[in-house]
Coordinates of C-alpha atoms in Angstrom, one line a residue:
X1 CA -175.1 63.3 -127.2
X2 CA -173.5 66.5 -126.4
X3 CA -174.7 69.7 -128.0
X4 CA -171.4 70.4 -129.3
X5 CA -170.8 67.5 -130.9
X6 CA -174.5 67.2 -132.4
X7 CA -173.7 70.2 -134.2
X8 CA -170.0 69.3 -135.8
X9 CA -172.3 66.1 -136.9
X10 CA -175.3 68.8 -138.4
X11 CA -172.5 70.9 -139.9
X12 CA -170.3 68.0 -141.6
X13 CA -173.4 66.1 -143.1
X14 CA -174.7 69.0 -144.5
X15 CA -171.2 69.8 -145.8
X16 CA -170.7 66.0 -147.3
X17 CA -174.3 66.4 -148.9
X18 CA -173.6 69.9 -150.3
X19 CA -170.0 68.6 -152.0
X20 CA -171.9 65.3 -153.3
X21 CA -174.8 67.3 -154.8
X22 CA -173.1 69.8 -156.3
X23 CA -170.2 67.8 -157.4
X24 CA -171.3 68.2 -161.3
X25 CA -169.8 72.0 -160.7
X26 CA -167.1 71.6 -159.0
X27 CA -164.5 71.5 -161.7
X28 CA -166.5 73.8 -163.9
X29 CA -164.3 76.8 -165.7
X30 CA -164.8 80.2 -164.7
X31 CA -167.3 82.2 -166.6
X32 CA -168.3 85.5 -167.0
X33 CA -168.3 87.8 -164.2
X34 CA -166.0 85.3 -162.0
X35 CA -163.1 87.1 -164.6
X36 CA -163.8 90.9 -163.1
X37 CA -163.4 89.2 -159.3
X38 CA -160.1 87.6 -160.6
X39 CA -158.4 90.1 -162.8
X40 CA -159.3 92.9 -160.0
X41 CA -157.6 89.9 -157.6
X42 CA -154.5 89.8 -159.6
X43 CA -153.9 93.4 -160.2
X44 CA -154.8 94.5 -156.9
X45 CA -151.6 95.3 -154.9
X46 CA -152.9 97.1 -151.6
X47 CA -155.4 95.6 -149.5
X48 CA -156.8 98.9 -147.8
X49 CA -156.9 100.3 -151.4
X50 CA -160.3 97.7 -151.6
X51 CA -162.1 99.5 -148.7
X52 CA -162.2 103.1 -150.9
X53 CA -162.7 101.5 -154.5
X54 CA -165.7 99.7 -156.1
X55 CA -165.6 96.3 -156.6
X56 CA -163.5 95.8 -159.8
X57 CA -161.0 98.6 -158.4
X58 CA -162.1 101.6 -159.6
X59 CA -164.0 105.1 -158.5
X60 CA -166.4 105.3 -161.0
X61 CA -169.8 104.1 -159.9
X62 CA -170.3 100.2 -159.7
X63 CA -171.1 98.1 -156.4
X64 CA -169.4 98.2 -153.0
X65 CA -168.7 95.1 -151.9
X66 CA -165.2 94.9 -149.9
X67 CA -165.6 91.8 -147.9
X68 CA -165.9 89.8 -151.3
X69 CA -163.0 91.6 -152.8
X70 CA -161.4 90.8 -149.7
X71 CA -162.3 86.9 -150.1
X72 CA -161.2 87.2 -153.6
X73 CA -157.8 89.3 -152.9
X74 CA -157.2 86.0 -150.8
X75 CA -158.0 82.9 -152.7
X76 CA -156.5 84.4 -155.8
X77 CA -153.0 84.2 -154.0
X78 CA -154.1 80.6 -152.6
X79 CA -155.5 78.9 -155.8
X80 CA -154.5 81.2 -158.8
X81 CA -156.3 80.1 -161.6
X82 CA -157.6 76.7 -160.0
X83 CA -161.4 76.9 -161.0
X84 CA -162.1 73.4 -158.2
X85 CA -161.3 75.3 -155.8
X86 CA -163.1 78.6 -155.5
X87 CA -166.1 75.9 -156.4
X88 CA -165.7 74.0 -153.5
X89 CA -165.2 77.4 -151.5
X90 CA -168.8 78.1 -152.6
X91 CA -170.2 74.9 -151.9
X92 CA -168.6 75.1 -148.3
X93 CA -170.0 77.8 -147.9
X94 CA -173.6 77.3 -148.6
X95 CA -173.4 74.3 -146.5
X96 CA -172.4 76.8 -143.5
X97 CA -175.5 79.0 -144.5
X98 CA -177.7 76.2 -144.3
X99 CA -176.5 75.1 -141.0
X100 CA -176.8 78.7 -139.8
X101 CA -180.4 78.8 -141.0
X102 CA -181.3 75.8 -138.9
X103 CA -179.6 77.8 -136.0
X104 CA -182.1 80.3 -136.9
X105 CA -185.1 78.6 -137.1
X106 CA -184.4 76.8 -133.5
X107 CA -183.9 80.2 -132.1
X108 CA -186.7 81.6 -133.3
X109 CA -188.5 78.7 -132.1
X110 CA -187.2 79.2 -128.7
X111 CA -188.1 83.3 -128.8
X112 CA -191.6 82.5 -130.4
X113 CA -192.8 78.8 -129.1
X114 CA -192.5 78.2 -124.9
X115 CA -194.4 75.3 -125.7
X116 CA -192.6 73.1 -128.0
X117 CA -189.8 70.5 -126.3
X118 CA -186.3 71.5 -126.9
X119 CA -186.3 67.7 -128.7
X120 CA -188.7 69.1 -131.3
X121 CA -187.1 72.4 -131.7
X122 CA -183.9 70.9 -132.9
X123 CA -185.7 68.2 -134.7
X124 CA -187.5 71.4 -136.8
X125 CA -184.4 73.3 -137.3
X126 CA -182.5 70.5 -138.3
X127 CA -185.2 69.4 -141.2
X128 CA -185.5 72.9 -142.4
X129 CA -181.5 73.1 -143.0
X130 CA -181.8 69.9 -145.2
X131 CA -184.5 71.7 -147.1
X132 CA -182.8 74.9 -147.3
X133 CA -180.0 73.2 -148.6
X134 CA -181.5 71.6 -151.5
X135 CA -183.9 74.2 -152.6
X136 CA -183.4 74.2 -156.6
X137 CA -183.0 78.1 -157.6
X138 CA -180.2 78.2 -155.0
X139 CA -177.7 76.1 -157.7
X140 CA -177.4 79.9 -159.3
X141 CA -175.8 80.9 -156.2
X142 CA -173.7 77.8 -155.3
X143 CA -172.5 77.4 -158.8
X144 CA -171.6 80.1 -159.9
X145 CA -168.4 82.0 -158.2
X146 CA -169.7 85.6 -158.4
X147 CA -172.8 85.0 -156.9
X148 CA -170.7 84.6 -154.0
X149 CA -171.6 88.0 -152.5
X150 CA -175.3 86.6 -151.9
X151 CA -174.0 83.4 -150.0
X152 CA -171.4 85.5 -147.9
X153 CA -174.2 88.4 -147.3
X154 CA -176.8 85.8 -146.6
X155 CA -174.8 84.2 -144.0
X156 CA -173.6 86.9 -141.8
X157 CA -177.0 88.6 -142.2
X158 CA -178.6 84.8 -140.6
X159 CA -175.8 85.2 -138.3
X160 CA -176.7 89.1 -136.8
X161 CA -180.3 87.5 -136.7
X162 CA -179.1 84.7 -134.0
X163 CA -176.5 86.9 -132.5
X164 CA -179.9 89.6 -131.8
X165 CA -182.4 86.9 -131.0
X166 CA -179.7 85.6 -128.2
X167 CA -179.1 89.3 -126.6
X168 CA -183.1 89.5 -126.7
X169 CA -183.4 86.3 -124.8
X170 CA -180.2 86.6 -122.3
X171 CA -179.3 90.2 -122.2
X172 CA -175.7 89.9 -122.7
X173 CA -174.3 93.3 -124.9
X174 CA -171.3 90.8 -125.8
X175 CA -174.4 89.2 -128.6
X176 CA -175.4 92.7 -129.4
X177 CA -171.8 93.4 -130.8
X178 CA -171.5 90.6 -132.4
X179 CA -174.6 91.1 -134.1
X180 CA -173.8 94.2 -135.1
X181 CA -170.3 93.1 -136.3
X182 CA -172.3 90.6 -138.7
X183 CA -174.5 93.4 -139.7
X184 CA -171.3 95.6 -141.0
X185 CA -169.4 92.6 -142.3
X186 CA -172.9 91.5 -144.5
X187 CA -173.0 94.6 -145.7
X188 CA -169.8 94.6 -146.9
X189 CA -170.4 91.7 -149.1
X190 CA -173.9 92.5 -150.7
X191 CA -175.7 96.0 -150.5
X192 CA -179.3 93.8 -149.9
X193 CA -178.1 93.5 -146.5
X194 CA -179.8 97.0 -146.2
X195 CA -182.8 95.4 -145.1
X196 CA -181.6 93.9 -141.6
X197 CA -182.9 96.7 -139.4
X198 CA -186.2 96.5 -141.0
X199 CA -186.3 92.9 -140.2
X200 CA -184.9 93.7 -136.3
X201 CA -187.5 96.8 -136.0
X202 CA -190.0 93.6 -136.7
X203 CA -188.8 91.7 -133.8
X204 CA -187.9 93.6 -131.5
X205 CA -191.7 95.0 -131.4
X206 CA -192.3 91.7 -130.5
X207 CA -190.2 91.8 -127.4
X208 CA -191.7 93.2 -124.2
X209 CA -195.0 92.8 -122.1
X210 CA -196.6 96.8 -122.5
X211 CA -196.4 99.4 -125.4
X212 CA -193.8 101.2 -123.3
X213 CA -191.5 98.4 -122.9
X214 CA -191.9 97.4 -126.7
X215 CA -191.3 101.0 -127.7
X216 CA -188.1 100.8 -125.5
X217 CA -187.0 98.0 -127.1
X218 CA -187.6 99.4 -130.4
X219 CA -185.0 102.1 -130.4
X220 CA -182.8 100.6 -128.3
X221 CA -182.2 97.7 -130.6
X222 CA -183.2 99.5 -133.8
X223 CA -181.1 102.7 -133.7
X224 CA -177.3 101.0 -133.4
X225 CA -178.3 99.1 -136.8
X226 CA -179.4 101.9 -138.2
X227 CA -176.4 103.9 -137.2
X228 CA -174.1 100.5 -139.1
X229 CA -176.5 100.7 -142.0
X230 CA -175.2 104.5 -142.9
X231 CA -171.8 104.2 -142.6
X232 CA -171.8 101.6 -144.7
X233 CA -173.2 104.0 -146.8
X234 CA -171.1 106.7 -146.3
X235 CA -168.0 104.2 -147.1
X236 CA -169.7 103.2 -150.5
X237 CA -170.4 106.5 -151.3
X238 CA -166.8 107.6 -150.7
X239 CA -165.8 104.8 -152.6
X240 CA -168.5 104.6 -155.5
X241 CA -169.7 108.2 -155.5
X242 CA -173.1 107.0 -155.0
X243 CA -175.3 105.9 -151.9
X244 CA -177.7 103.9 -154.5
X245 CA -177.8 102.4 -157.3
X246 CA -176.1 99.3 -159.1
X247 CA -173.5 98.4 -161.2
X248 CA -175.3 98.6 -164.0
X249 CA -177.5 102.3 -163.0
X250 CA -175.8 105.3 -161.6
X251 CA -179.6 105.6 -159.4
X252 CA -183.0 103.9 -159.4
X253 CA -185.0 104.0 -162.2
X254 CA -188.7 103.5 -161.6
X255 CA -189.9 100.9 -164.1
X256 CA -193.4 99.6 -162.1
X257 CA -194.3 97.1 -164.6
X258 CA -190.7 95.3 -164.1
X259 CA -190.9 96.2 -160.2
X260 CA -194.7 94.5 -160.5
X261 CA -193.2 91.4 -162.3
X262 CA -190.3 90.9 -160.0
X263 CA -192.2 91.1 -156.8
X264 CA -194.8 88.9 -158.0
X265 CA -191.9 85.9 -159.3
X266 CA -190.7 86.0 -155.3
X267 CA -194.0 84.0 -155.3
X268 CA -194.3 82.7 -158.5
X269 CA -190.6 80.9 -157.4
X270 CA -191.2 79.8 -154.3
X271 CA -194.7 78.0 -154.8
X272 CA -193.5 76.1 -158.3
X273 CA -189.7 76.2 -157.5
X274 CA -188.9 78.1 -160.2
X275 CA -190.6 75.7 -162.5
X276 CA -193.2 78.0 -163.8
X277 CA -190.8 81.3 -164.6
X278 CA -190.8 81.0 -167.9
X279 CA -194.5 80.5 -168.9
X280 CA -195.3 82.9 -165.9
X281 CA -193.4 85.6 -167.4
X282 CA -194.9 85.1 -170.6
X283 CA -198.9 85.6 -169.3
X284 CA -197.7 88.3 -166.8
X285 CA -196.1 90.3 -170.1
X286 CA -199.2 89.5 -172.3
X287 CA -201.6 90.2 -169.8
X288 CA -200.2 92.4 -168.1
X289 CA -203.0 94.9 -166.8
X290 CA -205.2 91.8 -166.4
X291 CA -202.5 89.9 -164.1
X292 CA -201.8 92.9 -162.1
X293 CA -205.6 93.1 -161.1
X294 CA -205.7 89.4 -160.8
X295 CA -202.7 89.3 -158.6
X296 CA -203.4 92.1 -156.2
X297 CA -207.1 90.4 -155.7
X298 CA -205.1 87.7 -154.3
X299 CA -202.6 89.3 -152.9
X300 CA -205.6 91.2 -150.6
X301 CA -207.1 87.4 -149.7
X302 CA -203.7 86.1 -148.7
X303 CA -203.2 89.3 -146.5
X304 CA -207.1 88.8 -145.3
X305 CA -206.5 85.0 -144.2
X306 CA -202.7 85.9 -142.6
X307 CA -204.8 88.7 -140.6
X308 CA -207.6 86.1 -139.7
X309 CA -206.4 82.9 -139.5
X310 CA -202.8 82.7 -139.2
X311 CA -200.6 82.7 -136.0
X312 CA -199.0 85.8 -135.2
X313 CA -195.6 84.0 -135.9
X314 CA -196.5 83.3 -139.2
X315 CA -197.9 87.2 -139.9
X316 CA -194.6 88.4 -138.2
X317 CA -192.1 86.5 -140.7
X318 CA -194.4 86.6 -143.9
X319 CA -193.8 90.7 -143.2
X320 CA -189.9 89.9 -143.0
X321 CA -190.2 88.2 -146.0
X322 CA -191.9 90.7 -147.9
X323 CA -189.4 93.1 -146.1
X324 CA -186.6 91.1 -147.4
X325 CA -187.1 90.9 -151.3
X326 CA -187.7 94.9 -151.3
X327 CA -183.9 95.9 -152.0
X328 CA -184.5 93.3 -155.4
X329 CA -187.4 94.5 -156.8
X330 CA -185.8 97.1 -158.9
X331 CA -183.3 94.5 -160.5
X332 CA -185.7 92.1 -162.5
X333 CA -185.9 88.4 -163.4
X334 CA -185.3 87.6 -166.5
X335 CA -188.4 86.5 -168.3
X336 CA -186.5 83.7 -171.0
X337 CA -184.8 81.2 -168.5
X338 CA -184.1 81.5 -164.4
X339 CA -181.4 83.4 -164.6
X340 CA -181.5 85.7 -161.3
X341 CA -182.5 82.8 -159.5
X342 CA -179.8 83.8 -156.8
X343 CA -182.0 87.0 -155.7
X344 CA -183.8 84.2 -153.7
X345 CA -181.1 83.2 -151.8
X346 CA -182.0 85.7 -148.8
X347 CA -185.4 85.7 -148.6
X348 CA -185.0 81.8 -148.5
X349 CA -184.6 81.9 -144.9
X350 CA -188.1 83.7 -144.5
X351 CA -189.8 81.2 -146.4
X352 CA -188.1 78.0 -144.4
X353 CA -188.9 79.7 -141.2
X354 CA -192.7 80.2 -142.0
X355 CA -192.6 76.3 -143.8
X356 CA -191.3 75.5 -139.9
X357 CA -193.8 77.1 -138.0
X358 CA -196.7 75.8 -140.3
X359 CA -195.6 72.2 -139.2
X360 CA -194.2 73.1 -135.6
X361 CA -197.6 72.0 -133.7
X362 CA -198.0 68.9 -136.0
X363 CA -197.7 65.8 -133.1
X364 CA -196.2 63.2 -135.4
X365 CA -192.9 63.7 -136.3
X366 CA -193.6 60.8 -139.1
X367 CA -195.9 63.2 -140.5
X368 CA -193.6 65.9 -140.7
X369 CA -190.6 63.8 -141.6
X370 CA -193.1 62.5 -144.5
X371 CA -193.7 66.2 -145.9
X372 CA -189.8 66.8 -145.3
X373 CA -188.8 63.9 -147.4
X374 CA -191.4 64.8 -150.3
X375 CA -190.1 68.0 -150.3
X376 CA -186.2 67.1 -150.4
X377 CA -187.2 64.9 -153.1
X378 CA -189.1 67.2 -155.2
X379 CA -186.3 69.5 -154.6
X380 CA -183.5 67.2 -155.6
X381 CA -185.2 66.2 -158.9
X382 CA -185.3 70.1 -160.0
X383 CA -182.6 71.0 -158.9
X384 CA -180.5 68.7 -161.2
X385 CA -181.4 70.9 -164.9
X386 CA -179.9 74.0 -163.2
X387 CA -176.5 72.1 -162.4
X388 CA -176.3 70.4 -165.6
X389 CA -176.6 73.8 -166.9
X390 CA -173.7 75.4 -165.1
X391 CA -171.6 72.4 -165.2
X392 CA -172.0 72.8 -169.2
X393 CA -171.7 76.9 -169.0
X394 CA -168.6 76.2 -167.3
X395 CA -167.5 73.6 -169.3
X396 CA -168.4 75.3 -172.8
X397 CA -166.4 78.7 -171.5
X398 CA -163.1 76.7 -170.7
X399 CA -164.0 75.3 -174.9
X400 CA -163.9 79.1 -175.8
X401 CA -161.1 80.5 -174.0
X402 CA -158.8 77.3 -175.3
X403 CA -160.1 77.5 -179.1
X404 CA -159.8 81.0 -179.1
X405 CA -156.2 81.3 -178.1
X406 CA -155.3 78.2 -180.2
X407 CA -156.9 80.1 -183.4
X408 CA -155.4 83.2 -182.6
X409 CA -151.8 81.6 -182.5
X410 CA -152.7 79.6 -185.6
X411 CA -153.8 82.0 -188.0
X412 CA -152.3 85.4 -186.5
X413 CA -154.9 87.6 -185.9
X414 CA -154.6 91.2 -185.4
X415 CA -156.9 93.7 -183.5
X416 CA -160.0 90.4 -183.0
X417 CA -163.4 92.5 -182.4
X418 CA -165.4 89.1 -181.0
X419 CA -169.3 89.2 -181.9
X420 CA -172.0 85.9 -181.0
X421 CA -170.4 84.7 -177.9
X422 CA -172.8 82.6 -175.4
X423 CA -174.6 84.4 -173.4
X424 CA -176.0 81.8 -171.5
X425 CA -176.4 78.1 -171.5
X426 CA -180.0 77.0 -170.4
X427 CA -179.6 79.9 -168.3
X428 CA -176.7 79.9 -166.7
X429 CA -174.0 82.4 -167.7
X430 CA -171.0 82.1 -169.7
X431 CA -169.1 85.0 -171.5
X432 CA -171.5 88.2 -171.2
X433 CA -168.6 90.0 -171.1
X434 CA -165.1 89.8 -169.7
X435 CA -163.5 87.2 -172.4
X436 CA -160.5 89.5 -173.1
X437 CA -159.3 89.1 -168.8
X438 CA -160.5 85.2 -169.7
X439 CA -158.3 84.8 -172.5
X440 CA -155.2 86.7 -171.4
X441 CA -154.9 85.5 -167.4
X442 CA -155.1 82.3 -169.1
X443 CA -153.2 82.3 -172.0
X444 CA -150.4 85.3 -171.4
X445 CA -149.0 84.3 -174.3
X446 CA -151.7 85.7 -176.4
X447 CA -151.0 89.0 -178.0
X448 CA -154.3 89.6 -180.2
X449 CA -156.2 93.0 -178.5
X450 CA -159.6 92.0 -178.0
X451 CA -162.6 93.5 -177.5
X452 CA -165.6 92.0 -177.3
X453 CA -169.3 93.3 -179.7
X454 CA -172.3 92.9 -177.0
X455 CA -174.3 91.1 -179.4
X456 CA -174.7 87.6 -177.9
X457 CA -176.5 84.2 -179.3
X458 CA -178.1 81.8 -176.7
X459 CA -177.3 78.3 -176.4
X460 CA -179.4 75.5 -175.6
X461 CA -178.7 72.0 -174.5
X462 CA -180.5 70.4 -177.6
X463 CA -179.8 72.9 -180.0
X464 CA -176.5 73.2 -182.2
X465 CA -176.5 76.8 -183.0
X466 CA -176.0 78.2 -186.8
X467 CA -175.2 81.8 -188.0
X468 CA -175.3 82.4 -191.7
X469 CA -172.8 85.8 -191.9
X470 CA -173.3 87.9 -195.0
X471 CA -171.5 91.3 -196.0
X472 CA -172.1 94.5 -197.9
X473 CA -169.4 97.9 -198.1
X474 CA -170.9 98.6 -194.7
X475 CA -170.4 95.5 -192.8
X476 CA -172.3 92.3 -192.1
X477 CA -175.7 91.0 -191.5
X478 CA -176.1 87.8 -189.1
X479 CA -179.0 85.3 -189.8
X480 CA -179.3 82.6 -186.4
X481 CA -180.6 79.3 -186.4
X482 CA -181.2 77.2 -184.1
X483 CA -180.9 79.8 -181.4
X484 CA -181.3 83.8 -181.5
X485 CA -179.2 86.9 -180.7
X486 CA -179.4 88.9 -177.5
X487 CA -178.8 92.0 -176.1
X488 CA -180.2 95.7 -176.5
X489 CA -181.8 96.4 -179.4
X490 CA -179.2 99.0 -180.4
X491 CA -175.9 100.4 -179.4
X492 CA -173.3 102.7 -181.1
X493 CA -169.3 102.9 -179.8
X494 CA -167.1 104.5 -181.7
X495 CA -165.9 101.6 -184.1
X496 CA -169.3 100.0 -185.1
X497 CA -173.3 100.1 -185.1
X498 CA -175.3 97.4 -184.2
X499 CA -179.3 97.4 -184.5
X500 CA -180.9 93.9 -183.6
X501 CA -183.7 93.7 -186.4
X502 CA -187.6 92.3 -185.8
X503 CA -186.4 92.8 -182.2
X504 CA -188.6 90.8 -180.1
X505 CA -189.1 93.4 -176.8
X506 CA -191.1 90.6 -174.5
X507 CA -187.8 88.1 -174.6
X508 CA -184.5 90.6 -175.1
X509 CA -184.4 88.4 -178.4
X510 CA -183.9 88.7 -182.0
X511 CA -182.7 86.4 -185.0
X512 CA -181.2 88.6 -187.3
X513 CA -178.6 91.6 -186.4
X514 CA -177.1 94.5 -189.0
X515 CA -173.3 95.6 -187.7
X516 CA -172.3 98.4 -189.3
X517 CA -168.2 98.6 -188.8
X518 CA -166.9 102.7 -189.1
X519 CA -163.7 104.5 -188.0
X520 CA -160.5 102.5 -187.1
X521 CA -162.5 99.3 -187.1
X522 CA -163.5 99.9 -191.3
X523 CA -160.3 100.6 -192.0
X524 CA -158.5 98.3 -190.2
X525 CA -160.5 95.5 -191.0
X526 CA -159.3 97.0 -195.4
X527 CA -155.8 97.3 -194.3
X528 CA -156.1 94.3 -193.1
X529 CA -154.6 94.8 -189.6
X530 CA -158.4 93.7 -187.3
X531 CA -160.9 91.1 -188.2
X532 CA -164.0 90.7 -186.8
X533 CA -164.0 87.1 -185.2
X534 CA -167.9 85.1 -184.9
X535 CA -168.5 81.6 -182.8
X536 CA -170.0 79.2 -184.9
X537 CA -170.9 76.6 -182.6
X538 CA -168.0 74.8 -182.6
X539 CA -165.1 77.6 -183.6
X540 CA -164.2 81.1 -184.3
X541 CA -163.5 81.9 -187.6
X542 CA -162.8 85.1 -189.3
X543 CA -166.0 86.9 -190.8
X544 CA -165.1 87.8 -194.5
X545 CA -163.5 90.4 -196.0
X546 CA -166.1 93.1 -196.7
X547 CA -167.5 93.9 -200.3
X548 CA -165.4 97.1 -202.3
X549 CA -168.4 99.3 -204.2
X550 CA -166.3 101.6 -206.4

């Protein structure tokens, strides 16, 4: 069979498997975040205008990430409001990802292994595309539209990787271009593309047969992605006013304990699945000094055997690996449920690559087939709790956004401050913030202002959550059962206090908050012209009126 049409077959089954397994999702409603991507989408009028604002249109701070705007900027004018779609989009996607990690592994089969038949080579890169594709803590990134940045940055970055590897094996500068077109075009949709000429300084040691040769290939490859690397920087920064930072810190902050905890799940993930987060974060938190003496023990044995025992294939992507989950470090994973799960989308690739070269002198191909197939069904069984989850998140936001609008027409609500949305559902995200753009892109008719109280509750799958609301001349106290509030511990704006009491520091977690309403808020809600509007579970309703002391 021809090459060409071997890989149209690779790329369409992957593609049919992807839509089948991830079918559960694909009609889901839009939640949280997806509602910055699309009101930014609707609003935004000039297309160069993305190129020298952050991502939700603006100057002020925030992530640069103009390729996704870009992707964004289009299917809003395709599909409008048409959730299927943008699902399926994603899904494609990650099936093209998959494929183009199988690419990779066969080329750097062919830069590391003379030995091994071309036969084998495809028959290893093929497996570890299947296995990439089904890996469980990818259904964060698949399922959820505004992880899309990770998928899109993930592929191009793959892509500069087999671009390089083939102007390293054939010398032609039209690869090199290319590459570095991928390189620009991944950072454009994810900062953590930052990494790539760390992971091409790497490789490109590897190529030649003296020091002086290797030290000529160094610069000569390293340099030009270097030189992409800061203009992308220099764009964000004209664009965001910052070269670092996220959307959610103007710089880094050094927390080493979270920074400890985050490098250390990269492992925790990837040898249980994800299975183990939770109870893993948990013992890390509790023992923390204990864990971090523990872990670094091992982490000096694993680096001893990799030194001593393992092929210098397998020492040279372990250190892209660990080169790879350096720009997430300083973001955290939360410690309650596996959300975040989409940091692991990147450094994926590492970790297939090294699973392929640990297997890639094994004769039988029944053996490794049998390992493959244990492993795709492991993989297959997890992975189903996370897309229950997100097909539920999705479903339970579309529940919120209709009932809301429907109660608002009803009962003619005035200024609606909204407290004890969902947070999450079994981890995945629903209405963290952003329900006002939810509610009015789709219901226009709606003319309630809204604004949205960062206290959250979490719901589980086999938990019916209950808030007992009580009031005072101040405001209200909230009691939970059956699941807890979330958020920070405190926070003051200009029209109410919140303070989450018996705040529970490990988990982000508390079951009883104070609000304490003040300004326009206080009087409005005794005028009678805003209300402050709680989710019960099943509705909103309006909290009551507040007690008069005289």
């Amino acid at each position: 069979m021809k090459p060409r049409i071997l890989a149209y077959l690779w790329l369409g089954g992957l593609t049919a498997a992807s839509l089948i397994l991830y079918y559960p999702v694909s009609s889901s409603f839009f939640v949280s975040d997806d509602w910055d991507w699309l009101w930014t989408a609707a609003h935004q009028t000039a297309v160069l205008q993305i190129f020298v604002t952050n991502s939700v249109g603006s100057t002020a701070g925030g992530s640069y990430n103009p390729v996704i705007s870009l992707f964004f900027f289009a299917w809003y004018r395709l599909f409008g409001l048409t959730p299927g779609m943008y699902h399926v989009m994603n899904i494609v996607l990650h099936a093209t990802t998959a494929f183009a990690v199988g690419i990779l592994c066969y080329a750097l089969l062919r830069f590391f292994e003379s030995t091994l038949d071309r036969q084998r080579k495809v028959w290893l890169a093929v497996l570890a595309s299947i296995v990439y594709l089904v890996l469980p803590f990818h259904a964060e990134a698949v399922a959820w539209v505004s992880a899309l940045p990770h998928i899109v940055a993930t592929l191009f970055y793959v892509g500069a990787l087999i671009m390089f590897l083939q102007w390293q094996r054939h010398g032609r500068w039209q690869w090199f271009a290319v590459s570095l077109l991928a390189a620009l075009i991944s950072l454009g949709a994810k900062e953590i593309a930052i990494t790539l000429p760390l992971i091409i300084a790497v490789l490109a040691l590897r190529r030649g047969t003296t020091i002086a040769r290797r030290v000529h290939s160094f610069f000569l490859s390293v340099i030009p992605y270097i030189a992409t690397v800061i203009v992308f920087l220099l764009a964000r920064f004209n664009a965001t006013g910052l070269f670092f930072g996220t959307y959610a810190d103007r710089g880094l902050i050094f927390r080493p304990v979270v920074w400890t905890h985050t490098f250390l799940t990269f492992f925790e993930e990837f040898l249980t699945l994800g299975i183990a987060r939770v109870p893993w974060s948990a013992w890390f938190f509790s023992q923390r000094l204990r864990m971090i003496a523990v872990v670094a023990m091992l982490f000096i044995m694993l680096t001893v055997v990799l030194l001593r025992h393992a092929s210098k294939q397998i020492r040279i992507l372990f250190a892209c690996f660990l080169i790879s989950i350096l720009t997430y470090t300083p973001l955290g994973f939360s410690r309650i449920t596996n959300e975040g799960a989409r940091y692991l989308y990147l450094p994926a690739i590492f970790f297939i690559a090294i699973l392929v070269f640990l297997v890639a002198h094994i004769h039988s191909h029944i053996v490794i087939a049998g390992y493959t197939a244990i492993l795709v069904a492991l993989c297959l069984i997890v992975v189903q709790s996370p897309i229950r989850a997100w097909a539920a998140a999705g479903d339970l936001a579309g529940q919120l956004v209709a009932t809301f609008a429907e109660s608002a027409q009803q009962q003619q609500w005035p200024d609606a401050y909204v407290i004890a949305l969902p947070d999450t559902r079994d981890g995945a995200q629903v209405f963290r913030n952003n329900f006002r753009e939810a509610v009015f892109m789709t219901f226009p008719e709606v003319t309630t202002k809204i604004a949205q109280i960062p206290v959250y509750i979490i719901e589980q799958e086999r938990a019916t959550p209950r808030i007992v609301w009580r009031t005072d001349d101040r405001g209200y106290f909230g009691f939970a059962a059956g699941t807890e509030f979330t958020g920070v511990d405190r926070d003051e704006a200009y029209d109410y206090i919140y303070e989450l009491w018996d705040y529970d520091y490990s988990r982000f977690t508390s079951e009883t908050v104070r609000l304490i309403l003040k300004n326009d808020l206080l009087q409005g809600l005794r005028e009678g012209s805003a209300a402050v509007i709680a989710w019960d579970g099943s509705t909103f309703r309006q909290l009551p009126q507040l007690r008069i002391t005289k």
